Coordinates of C-alpha atoms and ligand atoms in Angstrom, one line a residue:
M234 CA -55.4 -21.8 61.1
A235 CA -52.2 -20.9 59.4
V236 CA -48.7 -20.8 61.0
V237 CA -46.3 -18.8 58.9
G238 CA -42.7 -19.8 59.7
P239 CA -41.7 -23.5 60.2
G240 CA -38.9 -22.9 62.6
A241 CA -38.8 -24.7 66.0
L242 CA -41.6 -22.7 67.6
G243 CA -43.7 -22.6 64.4
R244 CA -43.6 -26.4 64.2
V245 CA -44.7 -26.7 67.9
F246 CA -47.6 -24.3 67.3
A247 CA -48.6 -26.0 64.0
A248 CA -48.4 -29.5 65.6
C249 CA -50.5 -28.6 68.6
L250 CA -53.1 -26.6 66.5
S251 CA -53.5 -29.4 64.0
D252 CA -54.6 -31.7 66.9
V253 CA -57.7 -29.5 67.3
G254 CA -58.5 -28.3 63.8
P255 CA -57.4 -27.8 60.2
T256 CA -53.9 -26.1 60.2
A257 CA -51.5 -25.2 57.5
L258 CA -47.8 -24.6 57.9
V259 CA -46.5 -21.9 55.5
A260 CA -42.9 -22.2 54.4
R261 CA -40.6 -19.9 52.5
S262 CA -40.8 -21.9 49.2
P263 CA -42.8 -24.9 47.7
G264 CA -39.6 -27.0 48.0
R265 CA -39.3 -26.4 51.7
A266 CA -43.1 -27.0 52.1
A267 CA -42.7 -30.4 50.3
A268 CA -40.0 -31.5 52.7
L269 CA -42.0 -30.4 55.7
A270 CA -45.2 -32.2 54.5
R271 CA -43.3 -35.5 54.8
G272 CA -43.4 -34.9 58.5
F273 CA -41.1 -34.1 61.4
E274 CA -40.3 -35.5 64.9
L275 CA -41.5 -33.5 67.9
V276 CA -40.2 -34.0 71.4
H277 CA -42.8 -32.9 73.9
P278 CA -41.7 -31.2 77.2
S279 CA -42.6 -34.5 78.9
G280 CA -40.0 -36.3 76.8
R281 CA -42.6 -38.1 74.7
T282 CA -41.6 -38.1 71.0
R283 CA -44.1 -38.2 68.1
R284 CA -44.0 -37.9 64.4
V285 CA -46.1 -35.0 63.2
R286 CA -47.6 -34.4 59.7
V287 CA -49.1 -31.0 59.0
P288 CA -50.1 -29.9 55.5
A289 CA -47.4 -27.5 54.4
F290 CA -47.5 -24.9 51.6
G291 CA -45.3 -22.4 49.8
P292 CA -46.3 -18.7 50.2
E293 CA -48.3 -18.5 47.0
E294 CA -50.3 -21.7 47.6
A295 CA -51.4 -21.2 51.2
P296 CA -55.1 -21.7 51.6
P297 CA -57.4 -19.2 53.4
A298 CA -57.5 -19.5 57.2
R299 CA -59.4 -17.6 59.9
W300 CA -56.2 -16.7 61.8
A301 CA -52.6 -16.6 60.9
I302 CA -49.7 -16.7 63.4
V303 CA -46.4 -15.3 62.3
L304 CA -43.4 -17.1 63.7
V305 CA -40.5 -16.1 61.4
K306 CA -37.2 -14.6 62.3
G307 CA -37.1 -10.8 62.5
P308 CA -35.5 -10.1 59.1
D309 CA -38.3 -12.0 57.4
T310 CA -41.2 -10.1 59.1
E311 CA -42.4 -8.1 56.1
A312 CA -42.6 -11.0 53.7
A313 CA -44.4 -13.3 56.2
A314 CA -46.8 -10.5 57.3
R315 CA -47.9 -10.0 53.7
V316 CA -48.6 -13.7 53.3
A317 CA -50.4 -13.9 56.6
A318 CA -52.6 -10.9 55.8
R319 CA -53.5 -12.4 52.4
V320 CA -54.6 -15.8 53.9
A321 CA -56.2 -14.7 57.2
T322 CA -59.8 -13.6 57.3
E323 CA -60.0 -12.7 61.1
G324 CA -56.5 -11.5 62.1
V325 CA -52.8 -11.8 62.1
L326 CA -50.8 -12.4 65.3
S327 CA -47.1 -12.2 65.5
L328 CA -45.4 -14.1 68.3
Q329 CA -41.9 -13.3 67.1
N330 CA -39.0 -12.2 69.3
G331 CA -38.0 -8.5 69.2
W332 CA -39.8 -5.4 68.4
V333 CA -41.5 -6.0 65.1
R334 CA -45.0 -4.5 65.8
E335 CA -44.8 -1.4 63.6
R336 CA -43.2 -3.4 60.7
L337 CA -45.9 -6.1 61.0
L338 CA -48.7 -3.5 60.9
A339 CA -47.2 -1.7 57.9
A340 CA -46.8 -4.9 55.9
A341 CA -50.3 -6.2 56.8
S342 CA -51.5 -2.8 55.6
G343 CA -54.9 -2.9 57.4
R344 CA -56.3 -5.8 55.4
V345 CA -57.2 -7.6 58.7
P346 CA -56.4 -6.8 62.4
A347 CA -52.7 -7.4 63.1
D348 CA -50.8 -7.2 66.3
Q349 CA -47.9 -8.6 68.2
G350 CA -48.4 -10.8 71.3
A351 CA -45.8 -12.5 73.5
T352 CA -45.0 -16.1 74.3
T353 CA -42.7 -17.8 76.8
A354 CA -43.0 -21.2 75.0
A355 CA -39.5 -22.2 73.9
A356 CA -38.3 -24.8 71.4
T357 CA -35.2 -25.7 69.6
R358 CA -34.2 -27.8 66.5
E359 CA -31.7 -30.6 66.7
A360 CA -31.2 -31.7 63.1
E361 CA -34.7 -32.9 62.0
R362 CA -36.0 -33.2 65.6
T363 CA -37.9 -30.3 67.1
V364 CA -37.5 -30.2 70.8
W365 CA -40.3 -28.3 72.7
V366 CA -38.3 -27.1 75.7
A367 CA -40.9 -25.1 77.8
A368 CA -44.7 -25.3 77.4
G369 CA -44.8 -21.6 78.3
E370 CA -47.7 -19.1 78.2
T371 CA -48.9 -16.9 75.5
W372 CA -50.6 -13.5 75.7
L373 CA -52.7 -11.9 73.0
P374 CA -54.4 -8.6 72.6
P375 CA -58.2 -8.7 73.6
A376 CA -59.3 -8.6 69.9
F377 CA -57.7 -12.0 69.5
A378 CA -59.7 -13.8 72.2
P379 CA -61.1 -16.5 69.9
L380 CA -57.5 -17.4 68.9
A381 CA -56.5 -17.5 72.6
A382 CA -59.3 -20.0 73.2
R383 CA -58.1 -22.2 70.2
L384 CA -54.5 -22.1 71.4
T385 CA -55.5 -23.1 74.9
A386 CA -57.6 -26.0 73.6
A387 CA -54.5 -27.1 71.6
G388 CA -52.4 -27.4 74.8
L389 CA -50.7 -24.0 74.4
P390 CA -52.1 -22.0 77.4
A391 CA -53.0 -18.5 76.1
E392 CA -54.8 -15.5 77.5
A393 CA -56.3 -12.5 75.7
T394 CA -55.5 -9.6 77.9
P395 CA -55.3 -5.7 77.9
D396 CA -52.0 -6.4 79.7
V397 CA -50.4 -7.6 76.5
A398 CA -48.1 -4.5 76.2
A399 CA -46.5 -5.3 79.6
R400 CA -46.0 -8.9 78.5
R401 CA -44.4 -7.9 75.2
L402 CA -42.0 -5.5 76.9
E403 CA -41.0 -8.1 79.6
K404 CA -40.4 -10.7 76.9
L405 CA -38.3 -8.2 75.0
A406 CA -36.3 -7.4 78.2
V407 CA -35.6 -11.1 78.7
N408 CA -34.5 -11.6 75.1
L409 CA -32.3 -8.4 75.2
V410 CA -30.2 -9.9 77.9
V411 CA -30.3 -13.6 77.2
N412 CA -30.0 -13.9 73.4
P413 CA -27.0 -11.7 72.6
L414 CA -25.1 -12.8 75.7
T415 CA -25.5 -16.5 75.1
A416 CA -24.6 -16.0 71.5
V417 CA -21.4 -14.1 72.3
L418 CA -20.3 -16.4 75.1
D419 CA -21.5 -19.5 73.2
V420 CA -23.2 -21.0 76.3
P421 CA -26.7 -22.6 76.9
N422 CA -29.2 -20.3 78.6
G423 CA -28.5 -21.9 82.0
G424 CA -24.8 -20.9 81.7
L425 CA -25.8 -17.3 82.5
L426 CA -26.8 -18.5 86.0
E427 CA -23.2 -19.3 86.8
P428 CA -21.9 -17.0 89.6
E429 CA -19.2 -15.5 87.4
L430 CA -21.7 -14.6 84.6
W431 CA -24.7 -13.5 86.7
P432 CA -23.3 -10.0 87.5
T433 CA -23.1 -9.3 83.7
V434 CA -26.8 -10.3 83.4
R435 CA -27.6 -7.9 86.3
D436 CA -25.6 -5.0 84.8
L437 CA -27.2 -5.4 81.3
A438 CA -30.7 -5.5 82.9
A439 CA -30.0 -2.4 85.0
E440 CA -28.6 -0.5 82.0
M441 CA -31.6 -1.0 79.7
H442 CA -34.3 -0.7 82.4
P443 CA -35.0 3.1 82.2
V444 CA -35.1 3.0 78.4
L445 CA -37.7 0.1 78.4
A446 CA -39.6 1.5 81.3
A447 CA -40.2 4.7 79.3
R448 CA -41.9 2.6 76.6
G449 CA -44.5 0.9 78.7
P450 CA -45.3 -1.0 81.9
L451 CA -42.2 -2.9 83.1
P452 CA -41.6 -4.7 86.4
D453 CA -39.1 -2.9 88.8
P454 CA -35.4 -3.8 88.2
E455 CA -35.3 -6.5 91.0
T456 CA -38.5 -8.1 89.9
L457 CA -37.3 -8.1 86.3
L458 CA -34.1 -9.9 87.4
V459 CA -36.3 -12.6 89.2
R460 CA -38.2 -13.1 85.9
I461 CA -35.0 -13.4 83.9
R462 CA -33.7 -15.9 86.3
R463 CA -36.9 -17.9 86.1
V464 CA -36.7 -18.1 82.2
L465 CA -33.0 -19.1 82.4
A466 CA -33.9 -21.9 84.9
A467 CA -36.9 -23.1 82.8
T468 CA -34.8 -23.2 79.6
A469 CA -31.4 -24.0 81.2
A470 CA -30.4 -26.6 78.7
N471 CA -31.7 -24.6 75.7
T472 CA -29.6 -22.9 73.0
S473 CA -31.1 -19.5 72.6
S474 CA -32.4 -18.7 69.1
M475 CA -29.6 -16.1 68.6
R476 CA -26.8 -18.6 69.7
A477 CA -28.4 -21.1 67.3
D478 CA -28.4 -18.6 64.4
V479 CA -24.8 -17.6 65.0
R480 CA -23.7 -21.2 65.1
A481 CA -25.6 -22.0 61.9
G482 CA -24.1 -19.0 60.1
R483 CA -27.6 -17.4 59.7
P484 CA -28.5 -13.7 60.2
T485 CA -29.6 -13.1 63.8
E486 CA -32.4 -11.0 65.3
I487 CA -29.9 -8.5 66.8
E488 CA -31.5 -5.6 64.9
E489 CA -35.0 -6.4 66.2
L490 CA -33.6 -6.7 69.7
T491 CA -30.6 -4.7 70.6
G492 CA -30.9 -2.5 67.5
A493 CA -34.4 -1.4 68.6
L494 CA -33.2 -0.8 72.2
L495 CA -30.2 1.3 71.0
A496 CA -32.5 3.4 68.7
W497 CA -34.8 4.1 71.7
A498 CA -31.8 5.0 73.8
R499 CA -30.5 7.4 71.2
A500 CA -34.0 9.1 71.0
D501 CA -33.8 9.5 74.8
G502 CA -30.2 10.8 74.8
R503 CA -28.9 7.9 76.8
A504 CA -25.8 5.9 76.3
L505 CA -26.0 2.1 76.8
P506 CA -22.3 1.1 76.5
R507 CA -22.8 -2.6 77.6
H508 CA -25.6 -3.2 75.1
E509 CA -23.7 -1.3 72.4
A510 CA -20.7 -3.6 72.9
L511 CA -22.9 -6.7 72.7
Y512 CA -24.5 -5.4 69.5
R513 CA -21.1 -4.9 67.9
M514 CA -19.9 -8.3 69.0
V515 CA -23.0 -10.1 67.6
R516 CA -22.7 -8.2 64.3
A517 CA -19.0 -9.3 64.1
L518 CA -19.9 -12.9 64.8
E519 CA -22.5 -12.8 62.1
Q520 CA -19.8 -11.7 59.6
V521 CA -17.4 -14.4 60.8
H522 CA -19.8 -17.3 60.6
R523 CA -22.0 -16.2 57.7
G524 CA -22.6 -19.2 55.6
K525 CA -19.9 -21.1 57.6
P526 CA -21.8 -23.0 60.3
L527 CA -19.7 -24.0 63.3
Ligands
KPL714 O1 -37.0 -16.6 73.5 C1 -35.9 -17.2 73.7 C2 -35.0 -17.4 72.6 O2 -34.1 -18.2 72.6 O3 -35.2 -16.7 71.6 C3 -35.5 -17.7 75.1 C4 -36.7 -17.3 76.1 C5 -34.3 -17.0 75.6 C6 -35.4 -19.2 75.2 O4 -34.3 -19.7 74.7

C-alpha cells in the first residue's frame, strides 16, 4: 500500500494501514521523506496518543504497491497522480477534497484503474502532532472493493459502492460551504453553528444546490443542511483545511472547490453571487498571507 501525500489525513491513513500490512508514505522530496521516517505523533479520536513510524520515500524512490491512495492538496493532484500510477499495480484512489476526478484520470493516463472516492474522516496538524478528529467513513467505487476491505481492517470503515458518485457530490457540497466560510471568517468548524452564522450556511447551501443537483444524485436541500450540520458538529473544534492553509500562508483548494462550482454554474447560465464573493475573498486572503503565516 502507498499513501501519496503526508498531510494530516495522509498520515492517519498511512498509520492505520501500516498496522495491517506493509505501507509506504510518499512525500514531495527525499528530504521531507527522511524527516517523516523519523516518526510522528498521532492523537487518536479516543484521545490516545502514539508515536508512528511508517517507511517514507521521495517520489522517485517509492517502491511498488498494489494500491496507491492520493491525499495531496488539489494543486498537487497531477504530480501525485503520476507517482501513484507509477507505483500502483492494482489501482489509484483519490480521497482528496474538491473535484479532481478528471485531472486525476488524465494524469494517471490509464496505466491502472484510477478514480476518486469520498471520505468523512477528518484530521488536522498541530505542529508535529497529527490529530485525528473524526474516524469518519470512506466510500470507494466498486472496482476498489479489495482496498475497501483493507481500509476497514485497518480501522478506517470503508465501503465499495455504486453509490460513490452521490457520496462524492455530498462531500463536495459540505466542503463548498464549510471550507471557504471558515477560512474567511477565521473560525473553527463549529463556529458556523452559531445562530448568527447559520443563516449564511443555509443561503450558501441553497444557492449552490441546483448546480450540484444537475451533476448527480444529491439529497434535497433540507436533508443536505442536516448533513452539513452533522459534519460541523462532529468536527466542531476542527480547523478546516482551507482555514489552516490560509493561516499557514499556503495555496488553498479554492479552485478545486468553489472554482469548479462556478465553472459549472457558468456552463448552466446561473449566477451564484454568494459563492462568487467567497471565491474572491479567499483568493484575496491567499495573496495577503502568501508565505506570511499568521
Ligand atoms: O473536509 C473537511 C476539511 O476541512 O477539508 C471538513 C469536513 C470540513 C472537516 O474539517
